[in-house]
mmCIF file of C-alpha atoms in Angstrom:
data_model
loop_
_atom_site.group_PDB
_atom_site.id
_atom_site.type_symbol
_atom_site.label_atom_id
_atom_site.label_comp_id
_atom_site.label_asym_id
_atom_site.label_seq_id
_atom_site.Cartn_x
_atom_site.Cartn_y
_atom_site.Cartn_z
ATOM 1 C CA MET A 1 34.328 20.077 50.389
ATOM 2 C CA GLN A 2 36.688 17.128 50.675
ATOM 3 C CA ASN A 3 40.226 17.193 49.371
ATOM 4 C CA PHE A 4 40.341 16.460 45.683
ATOM 5 C CA GLN A 5 41.587 12.927 44.770
ATOM 6 C CA PRO A 6 42.818 12.400 41.208
ATOM 7 C CA SER A 7 40.626 9.956 39.213
ATOM 8 C CA LEU A 8 41.815 7.486 36.572
ATOM 9 C CA VAL A 9 38.540 8.057 34.686
ATOM 10 C CA ARG A 10 38.383 10.779 32.101
ATOM 11 C CA TYR A 11 35.113 12.410 31.113
ATOM 12 C CA HIS A 12 35.569 14.062 27.706
ATOM 13 C CA LEU A 13 32.666 16.502 27.987
ATOM 14 C CA GLU A 14 32.091 20.060 26.883
ATOM 15 C CA VAL A 15 30.970 21.813 30.091
ATOM 16 C CA LEU A 16 29.511 25.281 30.774
ATOM 17 C CA VAL A 17 29.693 26.456 34.394
ATOM 18 C CA VAL A 18 27.238 29.283 35.329
ATOM 19 C CA ASP A 19 27.794 31.041 38.667
ATOM 20 C CA ASP A 20 28.021 34.607 39.750
ATOM 21 C CA ASP A 21 30.650 33.562 42.343
ATOM 22 C CA ASP A 22 34.007 33.672 40.620
ATOM 23 C CA LEU A 23 35.691 31.564 43.301
ATOM 24 C CA MET A 24 33.136 28.799 43.017
ATOM 25 C CA SER A 25 33.424 28.850 39.219
ATOM 26 C CA ASP A 26 37.226 28.534 39.513
ATOM 27 C CA VAL A 27 36.936 25.622 41.947
ATOM 28 C CA LEU A 28 34.481 23.798 39.689
ATOM 29 C CA THR A 29 36.656 24.472 36.654
ATOM 30 C CA VAL A 30 39.729 23.046 38.288
ATOM 31 C CA HIS A 31 37.912 19.873 39.310
ATOM 32 C CA LEU A 32 36.229 19.425 35.926
ATOM 33 C CA GLU A 33 39.404 19.976 33.927
ATOM 34 C CA ALA A 34 41.283 17.506 36.206
ATOM 35 C CA LEU A 35 38.646 14.988 35.252
ATOM 36 C CA GLY A 36 39.199 15.563 31.483
ATOM 37 C CA CYS A 37 36.456 18.080 30.731
ATOM 38 C CA ASN A 38 36.722 21.159 28.536
ATOM 39 C CA VAL A 39 35.198 23.980 30.615
ATOM 40 C CA ALA A 40 33.774 27.409 29.767
ATOM 41 C CA CYS A 41 32.388 29.820 32.428
ATOM 42 C CA ALA A 42 29.594 32.370 32.477
ATOM 43 C CA ALA A 43 28.910 34.814 35.316
ATOM 44 C CA SER A 44 25.228 35.185 34.621
ATOM 45 C CA ALA A 45 22.311 33.386 33.039
ATOM 46 C CA GLU A 46 22.147 35.968 30.202
ATOM 47 C CA GLU A 47 25.852 35.365 29.397
ATOM 48 C CA ALA A 48 25.268 31.621 29.498
ATOM 49 C CA LEU A 49 22.419 31.865 26.981
ATOM 50 C CA ALA A 50 24.732 33.915 24.637
ATOM 51 C CA LEU A 51 27.528 31.281 24.964
ATOM 52 C CA LEU A 52 25.052 28.399 24.320
ATOM 53 C CA ALA A 53 23.772 30.132 21.251
ATOM 54 C CA ARG A 54 27.322 30.148 19.778
ATOM 55 C CA LYS A 55 28.507 26.775 20.916
ATOM 56 C CA PRO A 56 26.625 23.671 22.110
ATOM 57 C CA VAL A 57 27.817 21.819 25.225
ATOM 58 C CA ASP A 58 27.236 18.359 26.720
ATOM 59 C CA LEU A 59 26.873 19.484 30.363
ATOM 60 C CA LEU A 60 25.431 22.596 31.898
ATOM 61 C CA VAL A 61 26.273 23.184 35.585
ATOM 62 C CA THR A 62 24.416 26.165 36.998
ATOM 63 C CA ASP A 63 23.892 27.799 40.376
ATOM 64 C CA TRP A 64 20.307 28.292 41.367
ATOM 65 C CA GLN A 65 20.340 31.711 43.075
ATOM 66 C CA MET A 66 21.898 34.392 40.916
ATOM 67 C CA PRO A 67 21.176 38.127 40.293
ATOM 68 C CA GLY A 68 18.762 38.734 37.416
ATOM 69 C CA MET A 69 17.659 35.500 35.774
ATOM 70 C CA ASP A 70 18.137 32.639 38.231
ATOM 71 C CA GLY A 71 19.206 29.111 37.523
ATOM 72 C CA MET A 72 15.613 27.831 37.301
ATOM 73 C CA ASP A 73 14.668 30.331 34.662
ATOM 74 C CA LEU A 74 17.941 29.683 32.815
ATOM 75 C CA VAL A 75 17.124 25.944 32.629
ATOM 76 C CA ARG A 76 13.567 26.634 31.471
ATOM 77 C CA HIS A 77 14.906 28.971 28.680
ATOM 78 C CA VAL A 78 17.522 26.418 27.584
ATOM 79 C CA ARG A 79 15.060 23.557 27.496
ATOM 80 C CA ALA A 80 12.415 25.590 25.678
ATOM 81 C CA GLY A 81 14.889 26.658 22.981
ATOM 82 C CA ARG A 82 16.378 23.236 22.171
ATOM 83 C CA SER A 83 15.054 20.746 19.676
ATOM 84 C CA GLU A 84 13.756 17.354 20.834
ATOM 85 C CA ASP A 85 16.673 15.475 19.350
ATOM 86 C CA SER A 86 19.433 17.656 20.870
ATOM 87 C CA TYR A 87 21.232 16.548 23.979
ATOM 88 C CA LEU A 88 22.107 18.531 27.100
ATOM 89 C CA HIS A 89 22.591 17.208 30.658
ATOM 90 C CA VAL A 90 21.843 19.875 33.327
ATOM 91 C CA VAL A 91 23.191 19.842 36.837
ATOM 92 C CA MET A 92 21.986 22.344 39.427
ATOM 93 C CA PHE A 93 24.355 23.635 42.032
ATOM 94 C CA THR A 94 22.546 24.640 45.300
ATOM 95 C CA ALA A 95 22.818 24.710 49.014
ATOM 96 C CA ARG A 96 19.050 24.020 49.460
ATOM 97 C CA ASN A 97 18.651 20.290 49.844
ATOM 98 C CA ASP A 98 14.846 20.117 50.311
ATOM 99 C CA GLU A 99 12.136 18.287 48.388
ATOM 100 C CA LEU A 100 10.297 21.383 47.148
ATOM 101 C CA VAL A 101 13.457 22.797 45.502
ATOM 102 C CA ILE A 102 14.355 19.411 43.921
ATOM 103 C CA ARG A 103 10.841 19.012 42.471
ATOM 104 C CA ARG A 104 10.798 22.549 41.036
ATOM 105 C CA ALA A 105 14.151 21.946 39.514
ATOM 106 C CA MET A 106 13.107 18.668 37.939
ATOM 107 C CA GLU A 107 9.982 20.313 36.502
ATOM 108 C CA ALA A 108 12.265 22.996 34.965
ATOM 109 C CA GLY A 109 14.383 20.337 33.276
ATOM 110 C CA VAL A 110 17.249 19.645 35.694
ATOM 111 C CA ASP A 111 18.754 16.104 35.482
ATOM 112 C CA ASP A 112 21.133 16.056 38.438
ATOM 113 C CA PHE A 113 22.125 18.038 41.580
ATOM 114 C CA LEU A 114 25.306 19.172 43.351
ATOM 115 C CA PHE A 115 24.708 20.200 46.862
ATOM 116 C CA LYS A 116 27.024 22.727 48.587
ATOM 117 C CA PRO A 117 29.528 21.955 49.856
ATOM 118 C CA PHE A 118 29.927 19.340 47.097
ATOM 119 C CA GLU A 119 32.035 16.210 47.333
ATOM 120 C CA GLN A 120 34.290 14.818 44.587
ATOM 121 C CA VAL A 121 32.186 11.625 44.400
ATOM 122 C CA GLN A 122 29.065 13.748 43.759
ATOM 123 C CA LEU A 123 30.814 15.504 40.914
ATOM 124 C CA GLU A 124 32.073 12.290 39.339
ATOM 125 C CA LEU A 125 28.635 10.708 39.710
ATOM 126 C CA ALA A 126 27.007 13.673 37.810
ATOM 127 C CA LEU A 127 29.731 13.478 35.103
ATOM 128 C CA GLN A 128 29.312 9.700 34.774
ATOM 129 C CA GLY A 129 25.552 10.146 34.289
ATOM 130 C CA ALA A 130 26.141 12.861 31.726
ATOM 131 C CA GLN A 131 28.677 10.907 29.762
ATOM 132 C CA ARG A 132 26.554 7.704 29.840
ATOM 133 C CA ASN A 133 23.494 9.668 28.611
ATOM 134 C CA ARG A 134 25.515 11.409 25.902
ATOM 135 C CA LEU A 135 26.756 8.014 24.688
ATOM 136 C CA LEU A 136 23.205 6.647 24.638
ATOM 137 C CA HIS A 137 21.956 9.761 22.875
ATOM 138 C CA ARG A 138 24.589 9.471 20.190
ATOM 139 C CA ARG A 139 23.839 5.790 19.657
ATOM 140 C CA LEU A 140 20.181 6.668 19.371
ATOM 141 C CA GLN A 141 21.039 9.384 16.848
ATOM 142 C CA ARG A 142 23.103 6.973 14.751
ATOM 143 C CA ARG A 143 20.355 4.391 14.905
ATOM 144 C CA ASN A 144 17.711 6.927 13.966
ATOM 145 C CA SER A 145 19.922 8.015 11.099
ATOM 146 C CA LEU A 146 20.274 4.526 9.863
ATOM 147 C CA LEU A 147 16.502 4.042 10.227
ATOM 148 C CA GLU A 148 15.869 7.221 8.295
ATOM 149 C CA VAL A 149 18.146 6.024 5.479
ATOM 150 C CA ALA A 150 16.449 2.590 5.530
ATOM 151 C CA HIS A 151 13.017 4.253 5.535
ATOM 152 C CA ARG A 152 13.957 6.528 2.738
ATOM 153 C CA ARG A 153 15.223 3.616 0.659
ATOM 154 C CA THR A 154 12.094 1.602 1.473
ATOM 155 C CA ARG A 155 9.882 4.530 0.512
ATOM 156 C CA GLU A 156 11.814 4.993 -2.732
ATOM 157 C CA ALA A 157 11.388 1.262 -3.471
ATOM 158 C CA LEU A 158 7.699 1.407 -2.636
ATOM 159 C CA ASP A 159 7.308 4.405 -4.926
ATOM 160 C CA ARG A 160 8.962 2.422 -7.704
ATOM 161 C CA VAL A 161 6.643 -0.490 -7.061
ATOM 162 C CA ARG A 162 3.623 1.757 -7.097
ATOM 163 C CA ALA A 163 4.787 3.327 -10.361
ATOM 164 C CA ASP A 164 5.142 -0.198 -11.832
ATOM 165 C CA LEU A 165 1.694 -1.134 -10.505
ATOM 166 C CA ASP A 166 0.249 2.054 -11.931
ATOM 167 C CA ALA A 167 1.811 1.214 -15.316
ATOM 168 C CA ALA A 168 0.548 -2.352 -15.118
ATOM 169 C CA THR A 169 -2.941 -1.137 -14.128
ATOM 170 C CA ALA A 170 -2.950 1.213 -17.131
ATOM 171 C CA LEU A 171 -1.871 -1.630 -19.373
ATOM 172 C CA HIS A 172 -4.639 -3.829 -18.061
ATOM 173 C CA ALA A 173 -7.145 -1.007 -18.717
ATOM 174 C CA ARG A 174 -5.898 -0.708 -22.297
ATOM 175 C CA LEU A 175 -6.515 -4.441 -22.776
ATOM 176 C CA LEU A 176 -10.258 -3.930 -22.083
ATOM 177 C CA PRO A 177 -12.330 -3.934 -25.224
ATOM 178 C CA ALA A 178 -13.618 -0.694 -26.706
ATOM 179 C CA GLU A 179 -17.258 -0.064 -25.819
ATOM 180 C CA GLY A 180 -19.945 0.808 -28.340
ATOM 181 C CA LEU A 181 -20.529 -0.424 -31.886
ATOM 182 C CA VAL A 182 -17.986 -2.532 -33.722
ATOM 183 C CA GLY A 183 -19.496 -3.461 -36.975
ATOM 184 C CA ALA A 184 -22.891 -4.935 -36.277
ATOM 185 C CA LEU A 185 -22.077 -5.692 -32.659
ATOM 186 C CA ASN A 186 -22.515 -3.495 -29.650
ATOM 187 C CA PHE A 187 -20.137 -4.128 -26.677
ATOM 188 C CA ARG A 188 -20.258 -3.162 -23.016
ATOM 189 C CA HIS A 189 -18.194 -4.444 -20.119
ATOM 190 C CA LEU A 190 -17.872 -4.245 -16.350
ATOM 191 C CA TYR A 191 -14.469 -4.716 -14.759
ATOM 192 C CA ARG A 192 -13.772 -4.232 -11.010
ATOM 193 C CA PRO A 193 -10.621 -6.013 -9.734
ATOM 194 C CA ALA A 194 -10.439 -7.194 -6.118
ATOM 195 C CA ALA A 195 -6.908 -5.791 -5.831
ATOM 196 C CA MET A 196 -5.073 -3.050 -7.669
ATOM 197 C CA LEU A 197 -4.432 -5.665 -10.352
ATOM 198 C CA GLY A 198 -6.796 -8.478 -11.104
ATOM 199 C CA GLY A 199 -6.546 -11.967 -12.613
ATOM 200 C CA ASP A 200 -9.531 -11.452 -14.927
ATOM 201 C CA SER A 201 -9.191 -10.257 -18.505
ATOM 202 C CA ILE A 202 -11.835 -9.444 -21.132
ATOM 203 C CA GLY A 203 -11.007 -9.390 -24.787
ATOM 204 C CA VAL A 204 -12.738 -8.725 -28.065
ATOM 205 C CA SER A 205 -11.131 -8.909 -31.559
ATOM 206 C CA PRO A 206 -12.968 -8.296 -34.863
ATOM 207 C CA LEU A 207 -12.367 -10.969 -37.467
ATOM 208 C CA ARG A 208 -11.617 -10.312 -41.073
ATOM 209 C CA GLU A 209 -13.997 -13.134 -41.974
ATOM 210 C CA GLY A 210 -16.817 -11.212 -40.229
ATOM 211 C CA GLY A 211 -18.089 -11.109 -36.683
ATOM 212 C CA ALA A 212 -15.815 -11.091 -33.645
ATOM 213 C CA LEU A 213 -13.713 -13.267 -31.423
ATOM 214 C CA PHE A 214 -14.551 -12.714 -27.735
ATOM 215 C CA PHE A 215 -13.243 -14.216 -24.463
ATOM 216 C CA LEU A 216 -13.319 -13.795 -20.688
ATOM 217 C CA ILE A 217 -10.407 -15.210 -18.607
ATOM 218 C CA ASP A 218 -10.355 -15.796 -14.897
ATOM 219 C CA VAL A 219 -6.875 -16.744 -13.576
ATOM 220 C CA CYS A 220 -6.589 -18.322 -10.163
ATOM 221 C CA GLY A 221 -5.505 -15.949 -7.443
ATOM 222 C CA HIS A 222 -5.284 -12.143 -7.289
ATOM 223 C CA GLY A 223 -2.666 -9.419 -7.509
ATOM 224 C CA VAL A 224 0.418 -9.222 -9.604
ATOM 225 C CA PRO A 225 1.040 -12.961 -10.285
ATOM 226 C CA ALA A 226 -2.493 -13.498 -11.396
ATOM 227 C CA ALA A 227 -2.436 -10.324 -13.523
ATOM 228 C CA LEU A 228 0.804 -11.397 -15.279
ATOM 229 C CA ASP A 229 -0.810 -14.761 -16.147
ATOM 230 C CA SER A 230 -3.907 -12.921 -17.290
ATOM 231 C CA PHE A 231 -1.885 -10.576 -19.520
ATOM 232 C CA HIS A 232 -0.150 -13.544 -21.108
ATOM 233 C CA LEU A 233 -3.301 -15.585 -21.737
ATOM 234 C CA HIS A 234 -4.998 -12.486 -23.169
ATOM 235 C CA HIS A 235 -2.220 -11.956 -25.692
ATOM 236 C CA ARG A 236 -1.908 -15.620 -26.360
ATOM 237 C CA ILE A 237 -5.563 -16.015 -27.434
ATOM 238 C CA LYS A 238 -5.282 -12.997 -29.671
ATOM 239 C CA GLN A 239 -2.030 -14.434 -31.086
ATOM 240 C CA LEU A 240 -3.730 -17.835 -31.765
ATOM 241 C CA ARG A 241 -6.679 -15.848 -33.247
ATOM 242 C CA PRO A 242 -9.230 -18.679 -33.508
ATOM 243 C CA LYS A 243 -11.692 -17.995 -36.297
ATOM 244 C CA SER A 244 -13.661 -21.235 -36.419
ATOM 245 C CA PRO A 245 -15.168 -23.654 -33.876
ATOM 246 C CA ALA A 246 -12.284 -26.066 -34.402
ATOM 247 C CA ASP A 247 -9.771 -23.226 -33.836
ATOM 248 C CA LEU A 248 -11.431 -22.477 -30.508
ATOM 249 C CA VAL A 249 -10.734 -26.033 -29.256
ATOM 250 C CA GLN A 250 -7.223 -26.029 -30.645
ATOM 251 C CA SER A 251 -6.454 -22.698 -28.905
ATOM 252 C CA LEU A 252 -7.567 -24.066 -25.554
ATOM 253 C CA GLU A 253 -5.531 -27.224 -26.071
ATOM 254 C CA ALA A 254 -2.388 -25.190 -26.880
ATOM 255 C CA ILE A 255 -2.864 -22.985 -23.808
ATOM 256 C CA ASN A 256 -3.526 -26.014 -21.597
ATOM 257 C CA ARG A 257 -0.202 -27.612 -22.742
ATOM 258 C CA GLU A 258 1.734 -24.426 -22.183
ATOM 259 C CA ILE A 259 0.483 -24.028 -18.581
ATOM 260 C CA LEU A 260 1.178 -27.680 -17.736
ATOM 261 C CA ASP A 261 4.674 -27.441 -19.248
ATOM 262 C CA ARG A 262 5.475 -24.600 -16.878
ATOM 263 C CA GLY A 263 5.104 -27.056 -13.975
ATOM 264 C CA ASP A 264 3.495 -24.530 -11.613
ATOM 265 C CA GLU A 265 0.114 -24.743 -10.000
ATOM 266 C CA SER A 266 -1.564 -21.968 -11.974
ATOM 267 C CA TYR A 267 -4.739 -22.483 -13.916
ATOM 268 C CA ALA A 268 -7.506 -20.498 -15.470
ATOM 269 C CA THR A 269 -11.114 -20.672 -16.489
ATOM 270 C CA ILE A 270 -11.908 -19.343 -19.995
ATOM 271 C CA ALA A 271 -15.047 -18.654 -21.914
ATOM 272 C CA CYS A 272 -14.233 -18.074 -25.485
ATOM 273 C CA GLY A 273 -16.329 -17.762 -28.637
ATOM 274 C CA ILE A 274 -16.971 -16.471 -32.063
ATOM 275 C CA VAL A 275 -20.119 -14.455 -32.842
ATOM 276 C CA ARG A 276 -21.404 -13.823 -36.351
ATOM 277 C CA PRO A 277 -24.305 -11.431 -36.317
ATOM 278 C CA GLU A 278 -25.020 -11.758 -40.038
ATOM 279 C CA ARG A 279 -25.459 -15.495 -39.569
ATOM 280 C CA GLU A 280 -27.294 -14.956 -36.263
ATOM 281 C CA GLU A 281 -25.110 -17.523 -34.556
ATOM 282 C CA CYS A 282 -22.528 -17.889 -31.848
ATOM 283 C CA TRP A 283 -20.001 -20.609 -31.190
ATOM 284 C CA MET A 284 -18.534 -21.042 -27.690
ATOM 285 C CA VAL A 285 -16.271 -23.256 -25.581
ATOM 286 C CA CYS A 286 -16.223 -23.108 -21.778
ATOM 287 C CA ALA A 287 -13.142 -24.266 -19.867
ATOM 288 C CA GLY A 288 -14.391 -24.362 -16.347
ATOM 289 C CA HIS A 289 -16.127 -21.022 -16.759
ATOM 290 C CA PRO A 290 -19.711 -20.196 -15.860
ATOM 291 C CA ARG A 291 -22.108 -20.708 -18.808
ATOM 292 C CA PRO A 292 -23.231 -17.480 -20.454
ATOM 293 C CA LEU A 293 -26.647 -15.893 -20.500
ATOM 294 C CA ILE A 294 -28.513 -14.883 -23.603
ATOM 295 C CA ALA A 295 -31.453 -12.389 -23.578
ATOM 296 C CA ILE A 296 -33.933 -12.469 -26.415
ATOM 297 C CA GLY A 297 -36.483 -9.833 -25.782
ATOM 298 C CA ASP A 298 -37.505 -10.127 -22.070
ATOM 299 C CA GLU A 299 -36.663 -13.859 -22.004
ATOM 300 C CA VAL A 300 -33.269 -14.918 -20.563
ATOM 301 C CA LEU A 301 -31.810 -18.311 -21.420
ATOM 302 C CA ILE A 302 -28.730 -20.204 -20.330
ATOM 303 C CA PRO A 303 -27.366 -21.893 -23.445
ATOM 304 C CA GLU A 304 -26.300 -25.536 -22.961
ATOM 305 C CA VAL A 305 -22.665 -24.873 -23.749
ATOM 306 C CA GLU A 306 -20.548 -27.972 -23.341
ATOM 307 C CA TYR A 307 -18.697 -27.631 -20.073
ATOM 308 C CA GLY A 308 -15.001 -28.576 -19.829
ATOM 309 C CA MET A 309 -12.175 -28.503 -17.267
ATOM 310 C CA PRO A 310 -10.165 -25.331 -16.580
ATOM 311 C CA VAL A 311 -6.940 -25.012 -18.590
ATOM 312 C CA GLY A 312 -3.889 -26.055 -16.568
ATOM 313 C CA TRP A 313 -5.483 -29.013 -14.754
ATOM 314 C CA PHE A 314 -5.270 -32.122 -16.905
ATOM 315 C CA ALA A 315 -3.157 -33.006 -19.977
ATOM 316 C CA ASP A 316 -5.996 -35.055 -21.412
ATOM 317 C CA ALA A 317 -8.650 -32.463 -20.939
ATOM 318 C CA SER A 318 -10.920 -31.869 -23.982
ATOM 319 C CA TRP A 319 -13.424 -29.283 -24.975
ATOM 320 C CA LYS A 320 -16.308 -29.202 -27.526
ATOM 321 C CA PRO A 321 -17.662 -26.094 -29.215
ATOM 322 C CA THR A 322 -21.399 -25.367 -28.852
ATOM 323 C CA ARG A 323 -23.439 -23.441 -31.338
ATOM 324 C CA PHE A 324 -26.570 -21.460 -30.326
ATOM 325 C CA ALA A 325 -28.760 -18.834 -32.020
ATOM 326 C CA PHE A 326 -27.924 -15.214 -31.681
ATOM 327 C CA PRO A 327 -30.758 -13.331 -33.412
ATOM 328 C CA PRO A 328 -30.971 -9.615 -34.039
ATOM 329 C CA GLY A 329 -31.520 -7.704 -30.837
ATOM 330 C CA ALA A 330 -30.177 -10.633 -28.694
ATOM 331 C CA ARG A 331 -27.785 -9.914 -25.890
ATOM 332 C CA LEU A 332 -25.064 -12.316 -24.811
ATOM 333 C CA VAL A 333 -23.655 -11.957 -21.273
ATOM 334 C CA LEU A 334 -20.330 -13.517 -20.118
ATOM 335 C CA TYR A 335 -19.381 -13.099 -16.482
ATOM 336 C CA SER A 336 -16.895 -14.364 -13.922
ATOM 337 C CA ASP A 337 -17.906 -16.137 -10.771
ATOM 338 C CA GLY A 338 -16.926 -12.999 -8.925
ATOM 339 C CA VAL A 339 -20.211 -11.482 -10.054
ATOM 340 C CA THR A 340 -22.554 -14.254 -8.834
ATOM 341 C CA GLU A 341 -20.505 -14.951 -5.656
ATOM 342 C CA CYS A 342 -20.363 -11.379 -4.603
ATOM 343 C CA SER A 343 -21.708 -11.328 -1.077
ATOM 344 C CA ASN A 344 -23.344 -8.661 1.057
ATOM 345 C CA SER A 345 -22.675 -8.087 4.768
ATOM 346 C CA ALA A 346 -25.093 -10.940 5.656
ATOM 347 C CA GLY A 347 -23.121 -13.355 3.431
ATOM 348 C CA GLU A 348 -25.916 -13.530 0.781
ATOM 349 C CA GLN A 349 -24.484 -14.063 -2.699
ATOM 350 C CA PHE A 350 -25.695 -12.100 -5.757
ATOM 351 C CA GLY A 351 -26.420 -15.352 -7.491
ATOM 352 C CA VAL A 352 -27.310 -16.291 -11.044
ATOM 353 C CA GLU A 353 -31.100 -15.778 -10.490
ATOM 354 C CA ARG A 354 -30.548 -12.141 -9.521
ATOM 355 C CA LEU A 355 -28.325 -11.617 -12.530
ATOM 356 C CA VAL A 356 -31.019 -13.129 -14.769
ATOM 357 C CA ARG A 357 -33.671 -10.826 -13.201
ATOM 358 C CA THR A 358 -31.460 -7.805 -13.651
ATOM 359 C CA LEU A 359 -30.880 -8.661 -17.294
ATOM 360 C CA ALA A 360 -34.560 -9.298 -17.990
ATOM 361 C CA SER A 361 -35.717 -6.116 -16.232
ATOM 362 C CA ASN A 362 -33.536 -4.139 -18.639
ATOM 363 C CA ALA A 363 -35.023 -5.663 -21.799
ATOM 364 C CA GLY A 364 -35.737 -2.883 -24.308
ATOM 365 C CA LYS A 365 -33.300 -0.575 -22.590
ATOM 366 C CA ARG A 366 -29.781 0.235 -23.621
ATOM 367 C CA ILE A 367 -27.227 -2.276 -22.521
ATOM 368 C CA ARG A 368 -25.389 0.389 -20.522
ATOM 369 C CA ASN A 369 -28.530 0.569 -18.285
ATOM 370 C CA PHE A 370 -28.101 -3.092 -17.482
ATOM 371 C CA VAL A 371 -24.340 -2.803 -16.808
ATOM 372 C CA GLY A 372 -24.881 0.359 -14.735
ATOM 373 C CA GLU A 373 -27.572 -1.310 -12.565
ATOM 374 C CA LEU A 374 -25.363 -4.324 -12.106
ATOM 375 C CA GLU A 375 -22.393 -2.274 -11.140
ATOM 376 C CA ARG A 376 -24.385 -0.331 -8.542
ATOM 377 C CA GLY A 377 -25.541 -3.710 -7.137
ATOM 378 C CA MET A 378 -21.924 -4.886 -6.936
ATOM 379 C CA LEU A 379 -20.702 -1.675 -5.246
ATOM 380 C CA ALA A 380 -23.504 -1.820 -2.678
ATOM 381 C CA ARG A 381 -22.132 -5.224 -1.624
ATOM 382 C CA ARG A 382 -18.445 -4.209 -1.514
ATOM 383 C CA SER A 383 -16.994 -4.215 1.964
ATOM 384 C CA SER A 384 -14.478 -1.641 3.236
ATOM 385 C CA ALA A 385 -11.763 -4.126 2.367
ATOM 386 C CA GLY A 386 -12.910 -4.292 -1.245
ATOM 387 C CA PHE A 387 -14.308 -7.134 -3.347
ATOM 388 C CA GLU A 388 -13.338 -10.694 -2.406
ATOM 389 C CA ASP A 389 -12.964 -11.627 -6.104
ATOM 390 C CA ASP A 390 -12.547 -9.821 -9.403
ATOM 391 C CA ILE A 391 -15.790 -8.599 -10.959
ATOM 392 C CA SER A 392 -15.838 -8.934 -14.758
ATOM 393 C CA LEU A 393 -18.639 -9.077 -17.264
ATOM 394 C CA LEU A 394 -19.007 -8.666 -21.058
ATOM 395 C CA VAL A 395 -22.230 -7.909 -22.880
ATOM 396 C CA ILE A 396 -22.512 -8.358 -26.643
ATOM 397 C CA GLU A 397 -25.639 -7.151 -28.538
ATOM 398 C CA ASN A 398 -26.577 -8.057 -32.112
ATOM 399 C CA LYS A 399 -27.392 -4.794 -33.938
ATOM 400 C CA ILE A 400 -27.402 -6.235 -37.514
ATOM 401 C CA LEU A 401 -30.923 -5.025 -38.352
ATOM 402 C CA GLU A 402 -30.197 -1.469 -37.249
ATOM 403 C CA ILE A 403 -26.963 -1.445 -39.277
ATOM 404 C CA GLN A 404 -28.634 -2.836 -42.339
ATOM 405 C CA SER A 405 -31.482 -0.372 -42.170
ATOM 406 C CA ALA A 406 -29.224 2.672 -41.607
#
């Protein structure tokens, strides 16, 4: 061993020296303390394990060959008992400088070696590696801690967003019309949003004058922005409460102005109408929305409802109400383009003709049979990513004769 030369570098490390040779432990201790280390000594591997259990250290310097448990087994025990995020630099002190020993030591968990007789530069090199690795480990721990805090905050924010989305989804569900008999009308609907929240909305509101106001809204886009617009339009139509053909047109004109005044690029298609079962009639306006279907017996017709532009496109857009017969037993079907444009894996769309056939094949059956069959057809076409567009449909059945005869 060369004469010790004082170093200007200080290594502020907690060190445990394990050697059954007291003289060698003393020599190492003197050198390590001169280099700024805080040193503890153990005369055996068993004593070292006891010391490590009480107080962690940055650097473990152990002899290989010792009575009882040797240095190799000590390193294995120490490595096996420490968590993955804990830090310990291990230096093995040995006179055997051969490849087999080095490989065995590395497999046991040794990071560095001091070969007897050691030189000061060897010791400083091992200390420098230990200090650098400790610094990197602490930086990594701080970074992981910051990442954990950021992850927790992100998770909490995501939980709040999910709670808000759940609340909005529940609100949207409450906006859907009640199914079953309302006066002389029987209602059934199908609603399957493309995302958690959809831009479609279905509404029904009984009128004091008799019959009911009904509408189906399809706002451009999907997700939260479309859902918020859909909520607003749903409540706006109910607030305007059209109860005559002229009111239907005035309501669309008011909504059109309001959307254009906002100055954004949103728009919506709306099918809106008033059905009066006792008069066997229905009045409707279509603002860019698919024309409805009406089933009378096993015959399915497409009423020639006047077609107008979607609301939110043009300031001078106009709409005209259309009247058509709605006799007892007739079924009126409103639907969004998400129904007819729903595609299977081959890209084939469901189409209006298939919708007409499905409606006709359920003539004489309860309307829930038609809606159930249609829903199964839609779900069979849904990809793993979900629907491409919102699926919404409203069925209204005139039950006036059954009510009168009851």
